[in-house]
Amino acid sequence: MKNKNFLYESQKLAFWYWTLALILFGFQLVFGLIIAYQYIQPEFLHKILNFSIGRLLHLNAMILWLLFGFIGGIYWFLPMETEREIVGLFWAKVAFGLIAVAVGIVVAVFLLVQIGKADWVTLWFITEGREYIEAPRWADIGIVAVFSIIFFNVFATIWKAKKLKGILWVLVIDLLAIIGFYIAGMFFTPNISVDQFWWWWVVHLWVEATWEVLVGVLVAWILMSVLGTPRKIVEGWLYLEVFLVFGTGILGLGHHYFWIGAPEYWLGIGGFFSALEPLPLVAMVVHAVYDAGVHRLKTVNKPAFFWIVFQSFGNFVGAGVWGFMHTLPQINLYSHGTQITAAHGHLAFFGAYVATNIAMIYTALQKVRLNEGQILDGGLWKWAFVSLIISIFGITAPLTVAGFAQTFIERAVGGSSWQAYINGQLHPWVKESMVWRFGFGIMFFISYLLLVIDLLKIGKKPAIA
Amino acid sequence: MKLGWLEITIFSIVLTVVISALFVRGKDWLDPGFWAVFAIVGSLIMFSVLWFLTFDTLKKMSLGSKRVPSPTVINHRVGYEFDPERKIYVPTIGEEEPFFGKKWSEDEAIQLITKGKLAIQSRNCMDCHTLLGNGAYFAPDLTKSWLDPKWETMIKPMVGAQTKEEAIAKWIQNPQYYATWQRRMPNLKINEEEAKAIVGYLKFMSAIDTNGFPDHFGKSSLAY
């Protein structure tokens, strides 16, 4: 690297994680396109790569690349926070190697073996067969091991540096929660109600609580780095955010317990607390607008700044608005299990997590490629930024329309039976939406390529201030 | 014990505010420490409430409870009727009827259900279908699929079976032979024993009290 800036070893490792993350991002999109096309042309790859396998790879590639992005962020910012190299560098590198190998094995098994017999061998070595946590159990244990190594590294580095700043506190506790909640997903029970009860501890408490807080930590660091926001202000917001995210998100878990066989009090608790879940997201939008105004949109790192401002809006609209749309039990009784959920998922994950990861990588590139006083900017990132945002809305909108049609035709009128499902799927609002979704999916993929090209090139010829 | 959602909600919020307020007395609200107290107290209280409710919920939906029936429910006729008191559809468990031509003992039924769930997981059913409304939306919801009229009206004559359970078992073993519509289920190499177990599971699942989801399943004449 031609920069004159000093980099910690841990920060170099961060780039390894981000590289792997971006490759998996590409995989996610390829499988996403395949399954989106199967909605239009069900015979496509039928029997070779059935929808279920494509979807499983689409989902898991996403979960992993986002996680690897976050891990990269931790390894990037931690040495700067503690002003020292991380303690267990060797183990961090070992963990990276294990991750790369494990991901390769799991993907190969998913592609080549795909399904197993109804026995324990399948659960341990092929798939657990539970949406979002399909990984075989050995890989689950691996994920816990890797996060334990990260936890150790964070904790030991803070300990050695004797610097327990506020943000690090939150990170340490959040990492513990991430490890703890994941274990809730690692057992078998014939009782599907109990199964799904714990399954949501991983799926909801990860994504709607611990991930949101982890992203809060990363965004705090990005803001300090890109805008020079004072630590005191960032910390105050972070605590408020943790209060609101955990305060609403932990019992907001109840919105997943409406129909799984759990007692009726969850209808009220889940409905109430998940109605409050957008609160921290509104707070973040207010904060982002305020920050942008104070700085009159002037910053040393244009792409990171724009992505982080978009993050607050994307998170609010995707997780907040699209989430709230179908979170009340009276509505959810009919909208549950329709494309509305998929619409919400696509926009929320992009707004909250994809945007954060991209902003983080741009933040790091500035340090790697530019000298003090130079500005990270260019033309290409704007194209990628705008077209990624247009295409994710282009994916979300038709899914929402399809979801509404399903809600009415399949669920409310048709009574959710097999034939009612087919009637819903044959409705033009669903059929045509799937074509639109696929089209915008292609646009998203092209935008992804623009993003990758920009990440490879930006800052190599510094823009003039 | 009957728990009211409003009491639980008000209790957890008031407790959070009161305890946090006690700890932050004298602190400036612009000081980050002020909000740190709220963050810690709020998280701890909400998590404690969740933990408490978890025990209660797990007890109320254990196998053989009012909400989640014992696997021996497969020996009975299962239905789905409107309950005027709760104002939702609830599963009904009627008279005995043989399942695959026999009455299953408790042990046999548990073994069958366990096998059925393993089969459902090993074939990744949730990545096309929804179970209890969770999963993918590429194929129909299976929550009450045992009660789907289509098994009797279309699939039974199509596969040439005597009973509904036989029809489902035959169909899921070789879905590629029987046309339904353009989106087709692939052959998932389900053997006879696994097919029986899956059918047992579908019947068992249809008897779970899901608070009325899906509403009026299979009762709409407009769907045909």
Short mmCIF file of N, CA and C in Angstrom, two decimals, chain A residues 16-136:
data_model
loop_
_atom_site.label_atom_id
_atom_site.label_comp_id
_atom_site.label_asym_id
_atom_site.label_seq_id
_atom_site.Cartn_x
_atom_site.Cartn_y
_atom_site.Cartn_z
N TRP A 16 -9.32 -8.00 5.22
CA TRP A 16 -9.59 -9.39 4.82
C TRP A 16 -11.06 -9.72 5.02
N TYR A 17 -11.58 -9.32 6.19
CA TYR A 17 -13.00 -9.59 6.46
C TYR A 17 -13.89 -8.88 5.45
N TRP A 18 -13.54 -7.62 5.14
CA TRP A 18 -14.39 -6.87 4.21
C TRP A 18 -14.33 -7.44 2.80
N THR A 19 -13.15 -7.93 2.41
CA THR A 19 -13.05 -8.54 1.09
C THR A 19 -13.96 -9.76 1.01
N LEU A 20 -13.87 -10.63 2.02
CA LEU A 20 -14.72 -11.82 2.06
C LEU A 20 -16.19 -11.40 2.08
N ALA A 21 -16.48 -10.35 2.85
CA ALA A 21 -17.87 -9.87 2.96
C ALA A 21 -18.40 -9.46 1.59
N LEU A 22 -17.59 -8.68 0.85
CA LEU A 22 -18.07 -8.19 -0.45
C LEU A 22 -18.24 -9.32 -1.45
N ILE A 23 -17.37 -10.34 -1.36
CA ILE A 23 -17.54 -11.50 -2.26
C ILE A 23 -18.85 -12.21 -1.94
N LEU A 24 -19.10 -12.41 -0.64
CA LEU A 24 -20.36 -13.07 -0.25
C LEU A 24 -21.57 -12.22 -0.63
N PHE A 25 -21.43 -10.90 -0.57
CA PHE A 25 -22.49 -9.99 -1.00
C PHE A 25 -22.85 -10.32 -2.46
N GLY A 26 -21.83 -10.50 -3.28
CA GLY A 26 -22.06 -10.86 -4.68
C GLY A 26 -22.81 -12.19 -4.80
N PHE A 27 -22.36 -13.19 -4.00
CA PHE A 27 -23.06 -14.49 -3.98
C PHE A 27 -24.52 -14.32 -3.60
N GLN A 28 -24.73 -13.51 -2.57
CA GLN A 28 -26.11 -13.28 -2.11
C GLN A 28 -26.97 -12.79 -3.27
N LEU A 29 -26.42 -11.85 -4.05
CA LEU A 29 -27.19 -11.26 -5.13
C LEU A 29 -27.43 -12.26 -6.26
N VAL A 30 -26.42 -13.08 -6.57
CA VAL A 30 -26.59 -14.07 -7.63
C VAL A 30 -27.72 -15.03 -7.27
N PHE A 31 -27.69 -15.55 -6.03
CA PHE A 31 -28.75 -16.48 -5.63
C PHE A 31 -30.10 -15.77 -5.51
N GLY A 32 -30.06 -14.51 -5.10
CA GLY A 32 -31.29 -13.72 -5.05
C GLY A 32 -31.92 -13.60 -6.44
N LEU A 33 -31.06 -13.35 -7.44
CA LEU A 33 -31.58 -13.23 -8.80
C LEU A 33 -32.17 -14.56 -9.28
N ILE A 34 -31.47 -15.65 -8.93
CA ILE A 34 -31.97 -16.97 -9.36
C ILE A 34 -33.36 -17.23 -8.79
N ILE A 35 -33.52 -17.01 -7.49
CA ILE A 35 -34.82 -17.34 -6.89
C ILE A 35 -35.89 -16.33 -7.31
N ALA A 36 -35.48 -15.07 -7.56
CA ALA A 36 -36.45 -14.09 -8.06
C ALA A 36 -36.95 -14.53 -9.43
N TYR A 37 -36.03 -15.07 -10.25
CA TYR A 37 -36.42 -15.52 -11.59
C TYR A 37 -37.31 -16.75 -11.50
N GLN A 38 -37.07 -17.60 -10.50
CA GLN A 38 -37.90 -18.80 -10.36
C GLN A 38 -39.36 -18.46 -10.07
N TYR A 39 -39.61 -17.29 -9.50
CA TYR A 39 -40.99 -16.85 -9.30
C TYR A 39 -41.68 -16.61 -10.64
N ILE A 40 -40.87 -16.15 -11.62
CA ILE A 40 -41.44 -15.85 -12.94
C ILE A 40 -41.47 -17.12 -13.79
N GLN A 41 -40.39 -17.90 -13.72
CA GLN A 41 -40.23 -19.09 -14.54
C GLN A 41 -39.88 -20.28 -13.64
N PRO A 42 -40.91 -20.92 -13.05
CA PRO A 42 -40.65 -21.95 -12.03
C PRO A 42 -39.81 -23.13 -12.53
N GLU A 43 -39.75 -23.33 -13.84
CA GLU A 43 -38.97 -24.47 -14.34
C GLU A 43 -37.47 -24.21 -14.33
N PHE A 44 -37.08 -22.93 -14.15
CA PHE A 44 -35.67 -22.58 -14.21
C PHE A 44 -34.88 -23.30 -13.10
N LEU A 45 -33.92 -24.11 -13.48
CA LEU A 45 -33.06 -24.87 -12.56
C LEU A 45 -33.85 -25.82 -11.64
N HIS A 46 -35.11 -26.10 -12.02
CA HIS A 46 -35.92 -27.03 -11.24
C HIS A 46 -35.20 -28.37 -11.16
N LYS A 47 -35.11 -28.93 -9.98
CA LYS A 47 -34.43 -30.20 -9.69
C LYS A 47 -32.91 -30.04 -9.58
N ILE A 48 -32.33 -28.95 -10.08
CA ILE A 48 -30.88 -28.77 -9.95
C ILE A 48 -30.59 -27.88 -8.77
N LEU A 49 -31.19 -26.69 -8.80
CA LEU A 49 -31.08 -25.80 -7.65
C LEU A 49 -32.49 -25.32 -7.35
N ASN A 50 -33.19 -26.11 -6.55
CA ASN A 50 -34.57 -25.77 -6.23
C ASN A 50 -34.63 -24.47 -5.45
N PHE A 51 -35.80 -23.85 -5.50
CA PHE A 51 -35.99 -22.57 -4.83
C PHE A 51 -35.48 -22.61 -3.38
N SER A 52 -35.79 -23.70 -2.67
CA SER A 52 -35.44 -23.77 -1.25
C SER A 52 -33.94 -23.62 -1.04
N ILE A 53 -33.14 -24.23 -1.90
CA ILE A 53 -31.69 -24.17 -1.73
C ILE A 53 -31.17 -22.79 -2.12
N GLY A 54 -31.70 -22.26 -3.22
CA GLY A 54 -31.30 -20.91 -3.63
C GLY A 54 -31.61 -19.89 -2.55
N ARG A 55 -32.79 -20.03 -1.96
CA ARG A 55 -33.19 -19.08 -0.94
C ARG A 55 -32.32 -19.19 0.31
N LEU A 56 -32.04 -20.43 0.67
CA LEU A 56 -31.19 -20.68 1.83
C LEU A 56 -29.82 -20.03 1.64
N LEU A 57 -29.29 -20.15 0.41
CA LEU A 57 -27.97 -19.55 0.16
C LEU A 57 -28.07 -18.03 0.11
N HIS A 58 -29.17 -17.52 -0.45
CA HIS A 58 -29.40 -16.06 -0.49
C HIS A 58 -29.41 -15.49 0.93
N LEU A 59 -30.16 -16.15 1.81
CA LEU A 59 -30.28 -15.67 3.19
C LEU A 59 -28.98 -15.78 3.96
N ASN A 60 -28.38 -16.95 3.88
CA ASN A 60 -27.20 -17.18 4.72
C ASN A 60 -25.99 -16.40 4.24
N ALA A 61 -25.88 -16.21 2.91
CA ALA A 61 -24.79 -15.36 2.41
C ALA A 61 -24.95 -13.96 2.98
N MET A 62 -26.21 -13.49 3.03
CA MET A 62 -26.45 -12.15 3.56
C MET A 62 -26.07 -12.06 5.04
N ILE A 63 -26.56 -13.02 5.84
CA ILE A 63 -26.26 -12.98 7.28
C ILE A 63 -24.75 -12.97 7.49
N LEU A 64 -24.06 -13.85 6.76
CA LEU A 64 -22.62 -13.95 6.97
C LEU A 64 -21.88 -12.71 6.49
N TRP A 65 -22.24 -12.18 5.33
CA TRP A 65 -21.45 -11.04 4.86
C TRP A 65 -21.66 -9.82 5.73
N LEU A 66 -22.89 -9.66 6.22
CA LEU A 66 -23.12 -8.53 7.13
C LEU A 66 -22.31 -8.72 8.41
N LEU A 67 -22.33 -9.95 8.94
CA LEU A 67 -21.56 -10.22 10.16
C LEU A 67 -20.07 -9.97 9.92
N PHE A 68 -19.55 -10.46 8.78
CA PHE A 68 -18.12 -10.27 8.50
C PHE A 68 -17.81 -8.78 8.36
N GLY A 69 -18.75 -8.03 7.78
CA GLY A 69 -18.57 -6.59 7.70
C GLY A 69 -18.45 -5.98 9.10
N PHE A 70 -19.36 -6.41 9.99
CA PHE A 70 -19.32 -5.88 11.36
C PHE A 70 -18.01 -6.25 12.04
N ILE A 71 -17.60 -7.52 11.86
CA ILE A 71 -16.37 -7.98 12.52
C ILE A 71 -15.19 -7.14 12.01
N GLY A 72 -15.17 -6.91 10.69
CA GLY A 72 -14.14 -6.04 10.13
C GLY A 72 -14.16 -4.68 10.82
N GLY A 73 -15.35 -4.15 11.02
CA GLY A 73 -15.49 -2.85 11.68
C GLY A 73 -14.92 -2.86 13.09
N ILE A 74 -15.21 -3.94 13.81
CA ILE A 74 -14.67 -4.04 15.18
C ILE A 74 -13.14 -4.05 15.13
N TYR A 75 -12.58 -4.86 14.23
CA TYR A 75 -11.12 -4.94 14.16
C TYR A 75 -10.50 -3.66 13.60
N TRP A 76 -11.27 -2.88 12.87
CA TRP A 76 -10.75 -1.62 12.35
C TRP A 76 -10.71 -0.55 13.45
N PHE A 77 -11.81 -0.41 14.16
CA PHE A 77 -11.90 0.70 15.11
C PHE A 77 -11.30 0.39 16.48
N LEU A 78 -11.28 -0.90 16.86
CA LEU A 78 -10.82 -1.24 18.21
C LEU A 78 -9.41 -0.74 18.52
N PRO A 79 -8.41 -0.96 17.65
CA PRO A 79 -7.07 -0.46 17.98
C PRO A 79 -7.02 1.07 18.05
N MET A 80 -7.86 1.74 17.27
CA MET A 80 -7.85 3.20 17.34
C MET A 80 -8.46 3.67 18.66
N GLU A 81 -9.49 2.97 19.12
CA GLU A 81 -10.13 3.32 20.38
C GLU A 81 -9.19 3.10 21.56
N THR A 82 -8.47 1.96 21.49
CA THR A 82 -7.64 1.59 22.65
C THR A 82 -6.20 2.05 22.47
N GLU A 83 -5.89 2.59 21.31
CA GLU A 83 -4.54 3.05 20.97
C GLU A 83 -3.50 1.97 21.17
N ARG A 84 -3.83 0.75 20.84
CA ARG A 84 -2.85 -0.33 20.88
C ARG A 84 -3.32 -1.47 19.96
N GLU A 85 -2.35 -2.30 19.59
CA GLU A 85 -2.67 -3.47 18.78
C GLU A 85 -3.59 -4.38 19.59
N ILE A 86 -4.47 -5.12 18.93
CA ILE A 86 -5.34 -6.02 19.69
C ILE A 86 -4.52 -7.16 20.28
N VAL A 87 -5.03 -7.76 21.36
CA VAL A 87 -4.24 -8.72 22.13
C VAL A 87 -4.07 -10.04 21.40
N GLY A 88 -5.19 -10.63 20.97
CA GLY A 88 -5.10 -11.98 20.41
C GLY A 88 -5.03 -11.97 18.90
N LEU A 89 -4.06 -11.25 18.34
CA LEU A 89 -4.00 -11.11 16.88
C LEU A 89 -3.90 -12.47 16.19
N PHE A 90 -3.06 -13.34 16.78
CA PHE A 90 -2.87 -14.66 16.19
C PHE A 90 -4.21 -15.39 16.08
N TRP A 91 -4.96 -15.36 17.17
CA TRP A 91 -6.25 -16.07 17.18
C TRP A 91 -7.25 -15.42 16.23
N ALA A 92 -7.15 -14.11 16.12
CA ALA A 92 -8.04 -13.43 15.19
C ALA A 92 -7.78 -13.91 13.77
N LYS A 93 -6.49 -14.12 13.44
CA LYS A 93 -6.15 -14.59 12.10
C LYS A 93 -6.57 -16.04 11.91
N VAL A 94 -6.35 -16.85 12.95
CA VAL A 94 -6.78 -18.25 12.89
C VAL A 94 -8.29 -18.31 12.65
N ALA A 95 -9.01 -17.46 13.40
CA ALA A 95 -10.47 -17.46 13.26
C ALA A 95 -10.87 -17.11 11.84
N PHE A 96 -10.16 -16.15 11.24
CA PHE A 96 -10.50 -15.78 9.88
C PHE A 96 -10.30 -16.96 8.93
N GLY A 97 -9.17 -17.66 9.09
CA GLY A 97 -8.90 -18.82 8.25
C GLY A 97 -10.00 -19.87 8.40
N LEU A 98 -10.37 -20.14 9.65
CA LEU A 98 -11.40 -21.15 9.92
C LEU A 98 -12.73 -20.73 9.28
N ILE A 99 -13.05 -19.46 9.40
CA ILE A 99 -14.30 -18.97 8.82
C ILE A 99 -14.32 -19.21 7.32
N ALA A 100 -13.21 -18.83 6.66
CA ALA A 100 -13.17 -18.96 5.20
C ALA A 100 -13.36 -20.41 4.80
N VAL A 101 -12.66 -21.33 5.49
CA VAL A 101 -12.77 -22.75 5.17
C VAL A 101 -14.18 -23.25 5.46
N ALA A 102 -14.71 -22.87 6.64
CA ALA A 102 -16.03 -23.36 7.04
C ALA A 102 -17.11 -22.89 6.07
N VAL A 103 -17.03 -21.63 5.67
CA VAL A 103 -18.02 -21.11 4.72
C VAL A 103 -17.95 -21.92 3.43
N GLY A 104 -16.73 -22.20 2.97
CA GLY A 104 -16.56 -22.99 1.75
C GLY A 104 -17.20 -24.36 1.86
N ILE A 105 -16.95 -25.03 3.00
CA ILE A 105 -17.51 -26.39 3.18
C ILE A 105 -19.03 -26.34 3.23
N VAL A 106 -19.57 -25.39 4.02
CA VAL A 106 -21.02 -25.32 4.17
C VAL A 106 -21.69 -25.04 2.82
N VAL A 107 -21.12 -24.10 2.06
CA VAL A 107 -21.71 -23.78 0.75
C VAL A 107 -21.65 -25.00 -0.17
N ALA A 108 -20.50 -25.70 -0.16
CA ALA A 108 -20.35 -26.88 -1.02
C ALA A 108 -21.41 -27.93 -0.65
N VAL A 109 -21.62 -28.15 0.65
CA VAL A 109 -22.63 -29.13 1.07
C VAL A 109 -24.03 -28.68 0.65
N PHE A 110 -24.32 -27.39 0.81
CA PHE A 110 -25.63 -26.88 0.42
C PHE A 110 -25.87 -27.05 -1.08
N LEU A 111 -24.80 -26.87 -1.86
CA LEU A 111 -24.97 -26.96 -3.31
C LEU A 111 -25.00 -28.41 -3.79
N LEU A 112 -24.15 -29.26 -3.20
CA LEU A 112 -23.99 -30.61 -3.74
C LEU A 112 -24.87 -31.63 -3.04
N VAL A 113 -24.97 -31.55 -1.71
CA VAL A 113 -25.75 -32.56 -0.98
C VAL A 113 -27.20 -32.10 -0.81
N GLN A 114 -27.37 -30.84 -0.44
CA GLN A 114 -28.68 -30.16 -0.32
C GLN A 114 -29.60 -30.68 0.77
N ILE A 115 -30.02 -31.93 0.71
CA ILE A 115 -30.94 -32.43 1.72
C ILE A 115 -30.43 -33.74 2.30
N GLY A 116 -31.01 -34.13 3.43
CA GLY A 116 -30.59 -35.39 4.06
C GLY A 116 -31.78 -36.22 4.47
N LYS A 117 -31.49 -37.29 5.21
CA LYS A 117 -32.58 -38.13 5.73
C LYS A 117 -33.07 -37.53 7.04
N ALA A 118 -34.20 -38.05 7.52
CA ALA A 118 -34.78 -37.52 8.75
C ALA A 118 -34.02 -38.07 9.96
N ASP A 119 -32.78 -37.64 10.13
CA ASP A 119 -32.03 -38.12 11.30
C ASP A 119 -31.03 -37.07 11.78
N TRP A 120 -30.27 -37.44 12.79
CA TRP A 120 -29.36 -36.48 13.43
C TRP A 120 -28.18 -36.11 12.54
N VAL A 121 -27.76 -37.05 11.67
CA VAL A 121 -26.62 -36.77 10.79
C VAL A 121 -26.92 -35.52 9.97
N THR A 122 -28.15 -35.45 9.48
CA THR A 122 -28.55 -34.29 8.69
C THR A 122 -28.40 -33.00 9.50
N LEU A 123 -28.92 -33.01 10.72
CA LEU A 123 -28.88 -31.79 11.53
C LEU A 123 -27.43 -31.37 11.83
N TRP A 124 -26.57 -32.34 12.06
CA TRP A 124 -25.20 -32.00 12.43
C TRP A 124 -24.33 -31.65 11.22
N PHE A 125 -24.58 -32.32 10.09
CA PHE A 125 -23.61 -32.16 8.99
C PHE A 125 -24.17 -31.61 7.68
N ILE A 126 -25.49 -31.58 7.50
CA ILE A 126 -26.02 -31.06 6.23
C ILE A 126 -26.78 -29.76 6.47
N THR A 127 -27.87 -29.85 7.19
CA THR A 127 -28.64 -28.64 7.47
C THR A 127 -29.52 -28.83 8.70
N GLU A 128 -29.75 -27.72 9.42
CA GLU A 128 -30.71 -27.77 10.53
C GLU A 128 -32.12 -27.55 10.01
N GLY A 129 -32.21 -27.06 8.76
CA GLY A 129 -33.52 -26.91 8.12
C GLY A 129 -34.46 -25.94 8.79
N ARG A 130 -33.89 -24.94 9.48
CA ARG A 130 -34.76 -23.94 10.11
C ARG A 130 -34.41 -22.59 9.49
N GLU A 131 -35.39 -21.98 8.86
CA GLU A 131 -35.18 -20.73 8.13
C GLU A 131 -34.22 -19.79 8.88
N TYR A 132 -33.32 -19.19 8.16
CA TYR A 132 -32.26 -18.28 8.65
C TYR A 132 -31.14 -19.02 9.39
N ILE A 133 -31.46 -20.07 10.12
CA ILE A 133 -30.37 -20.78 10.81
C ILE A 133 -30.31 -22.21 10.26
N GLU A 134 -30.16 -22.28 8.94
CA GLU A 134 -30.10 -23.58 8.28
C GLU A 134 -28.74 -24.24 8.43
N ALA A 135 -27.72 -23.47 8.80
CA ALA A 135 -26.37 -24.03 8.88
C ALA A 135 -26.36 -25.29 9.73
N PRO A 136 -25.56 -26.32 9.33
CA PRO A 136 -25.47 -27.52 10.16
C PRO A 136 -24.89 -27.18 11.53
#
